[in-house]
Tab-separated table of C-alpha atoms and ligand atoms in Angstrom:
chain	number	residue	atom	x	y	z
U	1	UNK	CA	100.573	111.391	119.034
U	2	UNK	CA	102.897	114.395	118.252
U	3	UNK	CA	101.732	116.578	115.569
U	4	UNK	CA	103.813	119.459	113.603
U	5	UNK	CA	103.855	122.477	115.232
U	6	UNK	CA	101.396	125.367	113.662
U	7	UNK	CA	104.512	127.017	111.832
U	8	UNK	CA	105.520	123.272	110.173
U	9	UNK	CA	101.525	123.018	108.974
U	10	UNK	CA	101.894	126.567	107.966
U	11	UNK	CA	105.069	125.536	105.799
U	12	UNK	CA	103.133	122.120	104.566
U	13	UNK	CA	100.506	124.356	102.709
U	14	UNK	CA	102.905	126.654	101.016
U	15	UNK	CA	104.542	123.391	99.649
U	16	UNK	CA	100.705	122.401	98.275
U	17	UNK	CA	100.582	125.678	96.992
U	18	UNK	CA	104.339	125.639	95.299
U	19	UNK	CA	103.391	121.834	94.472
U	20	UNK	CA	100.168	122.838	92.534
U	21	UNK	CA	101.352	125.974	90.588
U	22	UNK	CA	104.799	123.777	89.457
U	23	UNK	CA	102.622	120.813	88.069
U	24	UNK	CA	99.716	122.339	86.145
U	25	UNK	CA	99.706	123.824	83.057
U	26	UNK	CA	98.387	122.815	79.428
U	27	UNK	CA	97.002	119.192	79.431
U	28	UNK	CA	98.662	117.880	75.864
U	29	UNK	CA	99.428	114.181	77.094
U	30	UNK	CA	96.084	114.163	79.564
U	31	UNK	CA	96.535	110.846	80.447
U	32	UNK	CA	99.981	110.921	82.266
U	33	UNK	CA	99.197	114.139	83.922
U	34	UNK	CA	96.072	113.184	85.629
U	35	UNK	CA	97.833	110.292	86.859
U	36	UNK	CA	100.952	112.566	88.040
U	37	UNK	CA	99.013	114.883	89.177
U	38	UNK	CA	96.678	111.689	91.163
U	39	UNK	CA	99.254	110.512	93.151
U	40	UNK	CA	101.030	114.033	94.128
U	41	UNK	CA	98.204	115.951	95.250
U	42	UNK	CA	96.063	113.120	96.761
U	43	UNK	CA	97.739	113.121	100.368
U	44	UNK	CA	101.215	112.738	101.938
U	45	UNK	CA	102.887	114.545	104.762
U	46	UNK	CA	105.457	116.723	102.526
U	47	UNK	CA	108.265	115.269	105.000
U	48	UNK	CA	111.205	115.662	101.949
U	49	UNK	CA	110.313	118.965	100.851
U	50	UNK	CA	109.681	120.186	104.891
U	51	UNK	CA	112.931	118.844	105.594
U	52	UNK	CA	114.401	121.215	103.017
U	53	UNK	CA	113.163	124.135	103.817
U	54	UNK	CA	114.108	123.504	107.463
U	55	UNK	CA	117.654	122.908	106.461
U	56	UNK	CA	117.359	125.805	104.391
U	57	UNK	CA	115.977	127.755	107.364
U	58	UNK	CA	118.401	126.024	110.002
U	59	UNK	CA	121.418	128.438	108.189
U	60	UNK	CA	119.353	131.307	108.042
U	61	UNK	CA	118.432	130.935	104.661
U	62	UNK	CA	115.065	132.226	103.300
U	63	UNK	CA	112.386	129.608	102.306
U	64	UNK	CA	110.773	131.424	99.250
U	65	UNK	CA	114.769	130.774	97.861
U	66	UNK	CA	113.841	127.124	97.922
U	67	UNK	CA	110.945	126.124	97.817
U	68	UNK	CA	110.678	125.313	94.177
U	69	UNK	CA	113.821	122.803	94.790
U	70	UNK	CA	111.735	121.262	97.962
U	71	UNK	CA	108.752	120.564	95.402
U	72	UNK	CA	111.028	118.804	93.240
U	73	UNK	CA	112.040	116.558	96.269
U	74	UNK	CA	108.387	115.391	96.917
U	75	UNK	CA	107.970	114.880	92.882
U	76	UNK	CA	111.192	112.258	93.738
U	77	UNK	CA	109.341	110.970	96.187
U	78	UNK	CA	105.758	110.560	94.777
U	79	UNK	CA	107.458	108.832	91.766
U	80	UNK	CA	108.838	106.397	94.229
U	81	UNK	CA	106.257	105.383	95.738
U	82	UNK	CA	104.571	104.904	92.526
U	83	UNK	CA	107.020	102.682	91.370
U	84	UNK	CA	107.249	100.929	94.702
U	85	UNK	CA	103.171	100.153	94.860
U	86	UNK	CA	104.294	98.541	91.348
U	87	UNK	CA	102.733	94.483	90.989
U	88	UNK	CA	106.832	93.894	90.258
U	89	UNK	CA	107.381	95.576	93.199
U	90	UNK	CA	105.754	95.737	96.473
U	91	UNK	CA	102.333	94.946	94.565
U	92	UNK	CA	100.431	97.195	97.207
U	93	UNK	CA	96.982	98.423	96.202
U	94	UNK	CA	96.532	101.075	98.485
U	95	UNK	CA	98.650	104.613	99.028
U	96	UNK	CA	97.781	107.775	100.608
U	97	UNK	CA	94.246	106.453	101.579
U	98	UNK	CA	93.090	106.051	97.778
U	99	UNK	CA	93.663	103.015	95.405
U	100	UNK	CA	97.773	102.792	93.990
U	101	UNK	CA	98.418	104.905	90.645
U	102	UNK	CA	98.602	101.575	89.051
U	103	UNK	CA	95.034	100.558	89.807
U	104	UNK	CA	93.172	103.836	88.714
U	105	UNK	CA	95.437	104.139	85.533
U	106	UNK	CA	96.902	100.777	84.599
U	107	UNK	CA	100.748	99.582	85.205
U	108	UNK	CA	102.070	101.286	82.071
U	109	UNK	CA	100.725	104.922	82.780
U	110	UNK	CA	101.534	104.352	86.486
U	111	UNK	CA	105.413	103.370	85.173
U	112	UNK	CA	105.315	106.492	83.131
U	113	UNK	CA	103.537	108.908	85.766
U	114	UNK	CA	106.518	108.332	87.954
U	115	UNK	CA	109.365	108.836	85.236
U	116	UNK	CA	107.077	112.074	84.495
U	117	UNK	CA	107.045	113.281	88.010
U	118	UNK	CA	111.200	112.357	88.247
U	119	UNK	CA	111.756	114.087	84.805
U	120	UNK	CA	109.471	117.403	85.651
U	121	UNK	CA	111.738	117.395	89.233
U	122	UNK	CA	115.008	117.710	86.905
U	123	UNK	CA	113.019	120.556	84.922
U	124	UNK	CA	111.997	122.271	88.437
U	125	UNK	CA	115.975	121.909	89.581
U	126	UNK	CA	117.184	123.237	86.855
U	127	UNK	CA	114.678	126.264	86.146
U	128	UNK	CA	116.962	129.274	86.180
U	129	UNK	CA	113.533	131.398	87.149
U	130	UNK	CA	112.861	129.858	89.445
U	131	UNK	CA	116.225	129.318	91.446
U	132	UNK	CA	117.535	132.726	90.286
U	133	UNK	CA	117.950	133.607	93.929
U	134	UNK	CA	120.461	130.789	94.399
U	135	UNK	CA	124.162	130.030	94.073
U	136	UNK	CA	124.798	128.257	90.326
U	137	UNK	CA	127.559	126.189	92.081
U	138	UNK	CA	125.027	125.262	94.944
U	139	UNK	CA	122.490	123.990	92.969
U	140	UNK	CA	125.126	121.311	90.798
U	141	UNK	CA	126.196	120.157	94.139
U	142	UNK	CA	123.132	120.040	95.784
U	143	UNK	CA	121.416	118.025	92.843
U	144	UNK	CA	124.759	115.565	92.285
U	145	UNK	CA	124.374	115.050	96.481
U	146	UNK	CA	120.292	114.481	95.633
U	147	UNK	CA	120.819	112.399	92.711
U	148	UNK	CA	123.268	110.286	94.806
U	149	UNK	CA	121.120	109.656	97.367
U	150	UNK	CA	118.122	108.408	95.214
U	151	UNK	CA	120.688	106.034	93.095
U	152	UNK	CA	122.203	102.929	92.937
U	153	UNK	CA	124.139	103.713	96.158
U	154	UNK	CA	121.388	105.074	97.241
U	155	UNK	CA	117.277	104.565	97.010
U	156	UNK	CA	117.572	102.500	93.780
U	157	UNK	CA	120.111	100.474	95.152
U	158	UNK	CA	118.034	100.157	98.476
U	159	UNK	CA	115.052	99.258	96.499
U	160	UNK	CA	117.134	96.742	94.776
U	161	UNK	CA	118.743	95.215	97.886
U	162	UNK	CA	115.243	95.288	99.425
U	163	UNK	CA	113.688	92.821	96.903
U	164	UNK	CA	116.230	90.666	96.737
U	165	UNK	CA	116.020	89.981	100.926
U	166	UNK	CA	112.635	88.717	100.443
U	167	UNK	CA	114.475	85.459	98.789
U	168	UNK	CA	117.379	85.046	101.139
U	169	UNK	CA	117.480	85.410	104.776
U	170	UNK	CA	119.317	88.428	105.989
U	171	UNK	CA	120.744	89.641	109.550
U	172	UNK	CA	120.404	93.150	111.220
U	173	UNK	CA	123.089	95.049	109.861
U	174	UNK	CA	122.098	93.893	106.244
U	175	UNK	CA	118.038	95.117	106.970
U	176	UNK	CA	120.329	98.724	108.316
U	177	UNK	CA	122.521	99.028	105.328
U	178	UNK	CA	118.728	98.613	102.904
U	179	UNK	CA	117.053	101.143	105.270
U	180	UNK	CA	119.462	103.314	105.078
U	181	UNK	CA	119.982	103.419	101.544
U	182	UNK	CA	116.136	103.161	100.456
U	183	UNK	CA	114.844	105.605	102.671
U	184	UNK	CA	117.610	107.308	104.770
U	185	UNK	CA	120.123	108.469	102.065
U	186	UNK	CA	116.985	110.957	99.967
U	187	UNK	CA	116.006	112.172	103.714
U	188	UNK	CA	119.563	113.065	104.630
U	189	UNK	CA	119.994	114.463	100.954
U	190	UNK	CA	116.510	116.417	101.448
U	191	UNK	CA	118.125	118.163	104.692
U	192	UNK	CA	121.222	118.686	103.799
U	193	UNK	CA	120.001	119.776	100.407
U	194	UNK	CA	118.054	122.937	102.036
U	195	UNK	CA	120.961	123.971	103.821
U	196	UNK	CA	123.763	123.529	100.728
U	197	UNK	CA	121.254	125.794	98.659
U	198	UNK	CA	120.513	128.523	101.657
U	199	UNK	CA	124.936	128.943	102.135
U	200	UNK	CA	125.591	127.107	104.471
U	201	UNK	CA	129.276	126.000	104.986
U	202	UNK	CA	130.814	122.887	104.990
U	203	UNK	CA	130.075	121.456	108.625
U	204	UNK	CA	126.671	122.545	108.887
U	205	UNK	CA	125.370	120.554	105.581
U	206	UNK	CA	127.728	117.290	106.998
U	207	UNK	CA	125.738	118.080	110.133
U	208	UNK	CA	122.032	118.239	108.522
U	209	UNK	CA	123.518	115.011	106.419
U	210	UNK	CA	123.853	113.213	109.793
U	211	UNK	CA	120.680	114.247	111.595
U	212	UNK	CA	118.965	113.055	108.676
U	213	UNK	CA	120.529	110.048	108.408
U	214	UNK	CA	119.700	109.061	111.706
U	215	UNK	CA	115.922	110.691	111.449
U	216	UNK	CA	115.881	108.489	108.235
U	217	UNK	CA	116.720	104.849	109.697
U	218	UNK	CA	114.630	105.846	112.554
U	219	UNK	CA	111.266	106.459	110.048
U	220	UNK	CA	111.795	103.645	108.144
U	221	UNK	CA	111.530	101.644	111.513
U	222	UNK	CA	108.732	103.398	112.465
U	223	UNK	CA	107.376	103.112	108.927
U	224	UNK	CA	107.916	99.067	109.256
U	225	UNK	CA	106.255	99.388	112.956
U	226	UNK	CA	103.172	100.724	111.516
U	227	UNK	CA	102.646	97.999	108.919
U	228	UNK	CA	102.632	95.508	112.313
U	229	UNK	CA	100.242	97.805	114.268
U	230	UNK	CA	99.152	101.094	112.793
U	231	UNK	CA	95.798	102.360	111.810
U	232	UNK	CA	95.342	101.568	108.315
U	233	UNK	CA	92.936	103.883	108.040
U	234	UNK	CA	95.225	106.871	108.943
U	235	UNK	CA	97.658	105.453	107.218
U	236	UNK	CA	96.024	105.248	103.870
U	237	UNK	CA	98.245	102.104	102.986
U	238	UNK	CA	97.451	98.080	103.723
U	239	UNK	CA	98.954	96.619	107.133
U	240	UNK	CA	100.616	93.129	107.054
U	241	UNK	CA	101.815	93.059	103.658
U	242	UNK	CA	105.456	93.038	105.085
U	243	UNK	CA	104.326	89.502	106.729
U	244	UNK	CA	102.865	88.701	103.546
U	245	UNK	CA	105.919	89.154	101.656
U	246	UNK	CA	108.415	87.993	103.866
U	247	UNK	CA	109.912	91.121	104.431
U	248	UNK	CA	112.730	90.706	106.739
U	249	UNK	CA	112.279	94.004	109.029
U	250	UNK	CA	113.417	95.536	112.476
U	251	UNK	CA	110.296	94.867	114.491
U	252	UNK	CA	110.797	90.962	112.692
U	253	UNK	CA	114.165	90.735	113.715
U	254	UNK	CA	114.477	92.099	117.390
U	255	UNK	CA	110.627	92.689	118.529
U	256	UNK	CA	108.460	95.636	118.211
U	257	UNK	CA	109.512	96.640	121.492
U	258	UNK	CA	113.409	96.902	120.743
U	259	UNK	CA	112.517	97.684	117.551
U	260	UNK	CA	110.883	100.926	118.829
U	261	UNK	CA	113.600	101.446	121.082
U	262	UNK	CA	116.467	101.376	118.013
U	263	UNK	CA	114.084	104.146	116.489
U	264	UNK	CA	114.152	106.314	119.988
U	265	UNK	CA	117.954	105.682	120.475
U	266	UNK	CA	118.363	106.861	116.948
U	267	UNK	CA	115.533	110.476	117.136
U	268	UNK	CA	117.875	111.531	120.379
U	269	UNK	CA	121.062	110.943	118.830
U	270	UNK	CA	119.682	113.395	115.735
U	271	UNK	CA	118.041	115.769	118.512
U	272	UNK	CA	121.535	116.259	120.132
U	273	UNK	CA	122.657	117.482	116.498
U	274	UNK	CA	120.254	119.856	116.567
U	275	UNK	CA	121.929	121.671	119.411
U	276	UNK	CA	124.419	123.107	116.736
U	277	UNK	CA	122.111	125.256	115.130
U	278	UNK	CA	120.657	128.324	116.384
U	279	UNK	CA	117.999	129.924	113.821
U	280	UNK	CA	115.993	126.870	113.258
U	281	UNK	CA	117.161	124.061	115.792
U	282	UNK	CA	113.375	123.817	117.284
U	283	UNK	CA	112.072	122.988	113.887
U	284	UNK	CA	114.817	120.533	113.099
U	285	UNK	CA	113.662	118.931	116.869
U	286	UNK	CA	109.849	119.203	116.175
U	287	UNK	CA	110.556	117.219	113.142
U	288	UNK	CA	112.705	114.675	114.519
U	289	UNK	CA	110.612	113.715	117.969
U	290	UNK	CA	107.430	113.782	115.229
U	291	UNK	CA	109.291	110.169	113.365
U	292	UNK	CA	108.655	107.896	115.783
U	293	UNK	CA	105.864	109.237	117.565
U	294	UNK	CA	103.631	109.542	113.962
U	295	UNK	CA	100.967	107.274	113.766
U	296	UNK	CA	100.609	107.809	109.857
J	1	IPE	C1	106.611	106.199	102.647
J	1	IPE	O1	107.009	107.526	102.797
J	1	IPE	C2	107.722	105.397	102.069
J	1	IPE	C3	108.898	105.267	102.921
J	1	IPE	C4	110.042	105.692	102.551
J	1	IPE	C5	108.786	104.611	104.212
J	1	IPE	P1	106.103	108.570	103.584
J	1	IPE	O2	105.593	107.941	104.823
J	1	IPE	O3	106.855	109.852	103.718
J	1	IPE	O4	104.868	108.757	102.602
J	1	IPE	P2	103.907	109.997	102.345
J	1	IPE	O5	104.673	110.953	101.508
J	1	IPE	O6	103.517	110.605	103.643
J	1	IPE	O7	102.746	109.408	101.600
J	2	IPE	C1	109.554	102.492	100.358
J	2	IPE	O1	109.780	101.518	101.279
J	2	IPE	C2	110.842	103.132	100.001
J	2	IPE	C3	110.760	103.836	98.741
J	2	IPE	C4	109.672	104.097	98.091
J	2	IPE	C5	112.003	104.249	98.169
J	2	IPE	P1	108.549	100.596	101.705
J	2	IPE	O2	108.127	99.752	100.572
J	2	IPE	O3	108.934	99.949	102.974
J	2	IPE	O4	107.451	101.717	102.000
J	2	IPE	P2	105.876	101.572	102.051
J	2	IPE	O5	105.594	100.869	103.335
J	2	IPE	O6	105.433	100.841	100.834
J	2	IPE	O7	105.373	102.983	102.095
J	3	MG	MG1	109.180	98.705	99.089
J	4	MG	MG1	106.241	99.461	99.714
């Protein structure tokens, strides 16, 4: 099982650290902050906000520039999954190896938790103290290319599409086009993001945009894999429930065995990419090869 290099561990805990002094602060509405603050700090592998400060890195920008921005990424994220664990959603009762938001705190809190953590990202992207080292310009592109990606073209409409396929039968490319939009579209953005925000110029975002498209298909593969045969203790989340709810996935479609081949086709194709960077190319490869060799 490949595991992050020592410098991408090193670069998970300053995220905890950014993470935990961006989401503390005076407990007025207790109740929706506990529950935030549950589901943010209670596990997860920081992939989003990692994957911006390696694009930020990848054009030789500095990561204390945006690191702030990466926390709001996993705050987008941890609201997501919130809403995804949802009964009106996936109805899944485990996340991160602990009971789902909704089940410690109740379906309403749990609905509000993640509009709080989406909200407090929009107050951590627009914090002028805390971007003051970045380009105003950046940042409105940046956030209109994140807020894409997590919107109806992108993760809401993927998330939308996704529910819907458990009624109707649909074919390969349709199961691409939902991957791609609920999961690959906020990875690409997260990538691409880092290296919009650290200067970069026009081909190398497009670049980071493409490697993390194809790194983003490829985990929601190996993500689907996983719910067929990974541990669900090192997972922290139920197996099966894809069966269970008719999910129509990659592994369902063409095998686990193709299924896994897709993914690999998919990790070299992004790994090539990586060739056309020079600071932080080994860090964009670490990260890629770790997608489908994870096992949680
Ligand atoms: C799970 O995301 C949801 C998908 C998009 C497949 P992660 O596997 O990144 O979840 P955490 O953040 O590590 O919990
Ligand atoms: C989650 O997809 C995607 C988002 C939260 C946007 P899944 O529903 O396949 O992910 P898991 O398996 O619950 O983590
Ligand atoms: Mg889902
Ligand atoms: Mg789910």
């Amino acid at each position: 099982v490949q595991k992050f290099s020592g410098y991408l561990i090193k670069l998970r805990k300053l995220i905890n650290e950014a993470l935990e002094a961006n989401l503390s602060g005076d407990n007025v509405e207790k109740q929706v902050l506990t529950a935030m603050r549950y589901s943010l700090f209670i596990g997860g592998k920081r992939l989003r906000p990692l994957l911006c400060l390696v694009g930020a890195k990848a054009v030789g920008g500095q990561i204390e520039d945006v690191i702030s921005y990466a926390c709001a990424l996993e705050m987008i994220h941890s609201y997501s999954l919130i809403h995804d664990d949802l009964p009106i959603m996936d109805n899944d009762d485990y996340r991160r190896g602990v009971p789902s938001n909704h089940n410690i705190f109740g379906e309403s809190i749990a609905m509000l938790a993640g509009d709080g953590l989406f909200t407090q990202a929009m107050i951590l992207m627009t914090d002028r103290k805390k971007i003051k080292k970045l380009n105003y310009r950046r940042i409105l592109m940046a956030t209109q290319m994140v807020m894409d990606s997590i919107g109806w073209k992108g993760m809401i409409g993927g998330q939308s599409a996704d529910l819907l396929a458990e009624k109707h039968k649909v074919n390969l490319d349709e199961v691409q086009l939902i991957h791609a939009k609920k999961t690959g579209a906020f990875i690409a953005a997260s990538v691409a993001s880092g290296g919009l925000l650290a200067g970069g110029n026009k081909e190398q975002v497009y670049t980071l945009n493409r490697y993390g498209q194809y790194i983003g298909l490829a985990f929601q593969i190996a993500d689907d894999l996983l719910n067929i045969s990974g541990d669900p203790e090192l997972l922290g989340k139920s197996i099966g429930s894809d069966n269970v709810k008719g999910k129509i996935t990659y592994p369902l479609l063409i095998g686990l065995t193709k299924a896994r081949q897709v993914g690999e086709n998919l990790i070299v194709k992004a790994v090539k990419l990586t060739e056309k960077f020079t600071s932080a190319a080994w860090l964009l490869k670490d990260l890629a090869l770790y997608i489908m060799q994870r096992a949680y």
